[in-house]
């Protein structure tokens, strides 16, 4: 029996490991387009930029792991076609037959045509090469388009390197769609206090090269002269292969609750998968934890497991001296009510977000003892005790 995995990122590596963990003894072929063994991306916008970690340290598995676990790792090879009827695909002129297949092709940076066509130096951040190249420019003047997680993490690293940073965001607050207004304000204040020029409700109207170098004009009239422009406006699922193979695709590869695609022998997981979550409905999650957990879950499903993937999304970020963890999912409507505990000034905070009387998401900043309690509240009916901020979070579940 052969189980193949296309896409050698964290999802693919986690799936391969889980297959062996579950006692699967057949062949495993793991194919990736990048010239590297699978690696983790969070350090690309944190430790590597800050000089606290190296690309080698971001590896998902030790070098010898693939051989030891009889995983045939083929790097530097993009699979462009699948024969789903014959259950084969070509790799470097060789045909690989599979019994079950996992597509874990992830996502790629969303491009901004206006920037790409401007002729000015423009950067994106998705790969280790892009991280290493970006690191060299952090001490200069940086214009970041998009105040999402990656844009803000790079802003933080650039300020640490002594660079001048302007961030442009079309929404009214950074991260507002992900975490809601109340906590988004914490991040806006954090960056402004660290000297970032944060332009909200603003877009880029002009980007050009003149005698003075790069000239950027924002919709609020501000003119910026950056050495480099980083476009950080999100990512698009890498669905080309699935589409070419005739799988159902709609903002990601459509998978059922067990992560199976419209083809009974093909599964998809991680950034590329648009999953039918039993509690949250259709959802595509671009998080490190989801890459690991869905990769493992898909492995178990390929071995016959019938459990739905029901884990709630989990995300973390590190910016300056602030660490944050977030569990749950807000959805488009956001929350009806938020209960916040802690101290805004020192940013040791936790927050529980409630819709229709139920806790749908929860997060903390620098309040590491809160993590387990916040998780425990997910999905439960909010009580008066939870809403009473004179009761410590740790005591809210009691009674
Ligand atoms: C800079 C950065 C920082 C991040 N920080 C955080 C964080 O702090 N916290 C958090 O929770 N998440 C973070 N994330 C998100 C997290 O890294 C992703 O959710 C995770 O990498 C998804 O893993 P994946 O394996 O599904 O996809 P990917 O990492 O995109 O890997 C997919 C792989 O498949 C390859 N591939 C694509 N098409 C083909 C093909 N046709 N043939 C062969 N190979 C192919 C790609 O080249 C790629 O190597 C960050 C992401 C980035 C980019």
PDB file of C-alpha atoms in Angstrom, residues 177 329-334:
ATOM      1  CA  UNK A 177     -11.963  40.806  11.550  1.00  0.00           C
ATOM      2  CA  UNK A 329     -13.718  31.469  15.851  1.00  0.00           C
ATOM      3  CA  UNK A 330     -15.560  34.769  15.555  1.00  0.00           C
ATOM      4  CA  UNK A 331     -17.150  34.437  12.146  1.00  0.00           C
ATOM      5  CA  UNK A 332     -18.339  37.398  10.091  1.00  0.00           C
ATOM      6  CA  UNK A 333     -20.827  38.679  12.648  1.00  0.00           C
ATOM      7  CA  UNK A 334     -18.231  39.018  15.406  1.00  0.00           C
TER       8      UNK A 334
END
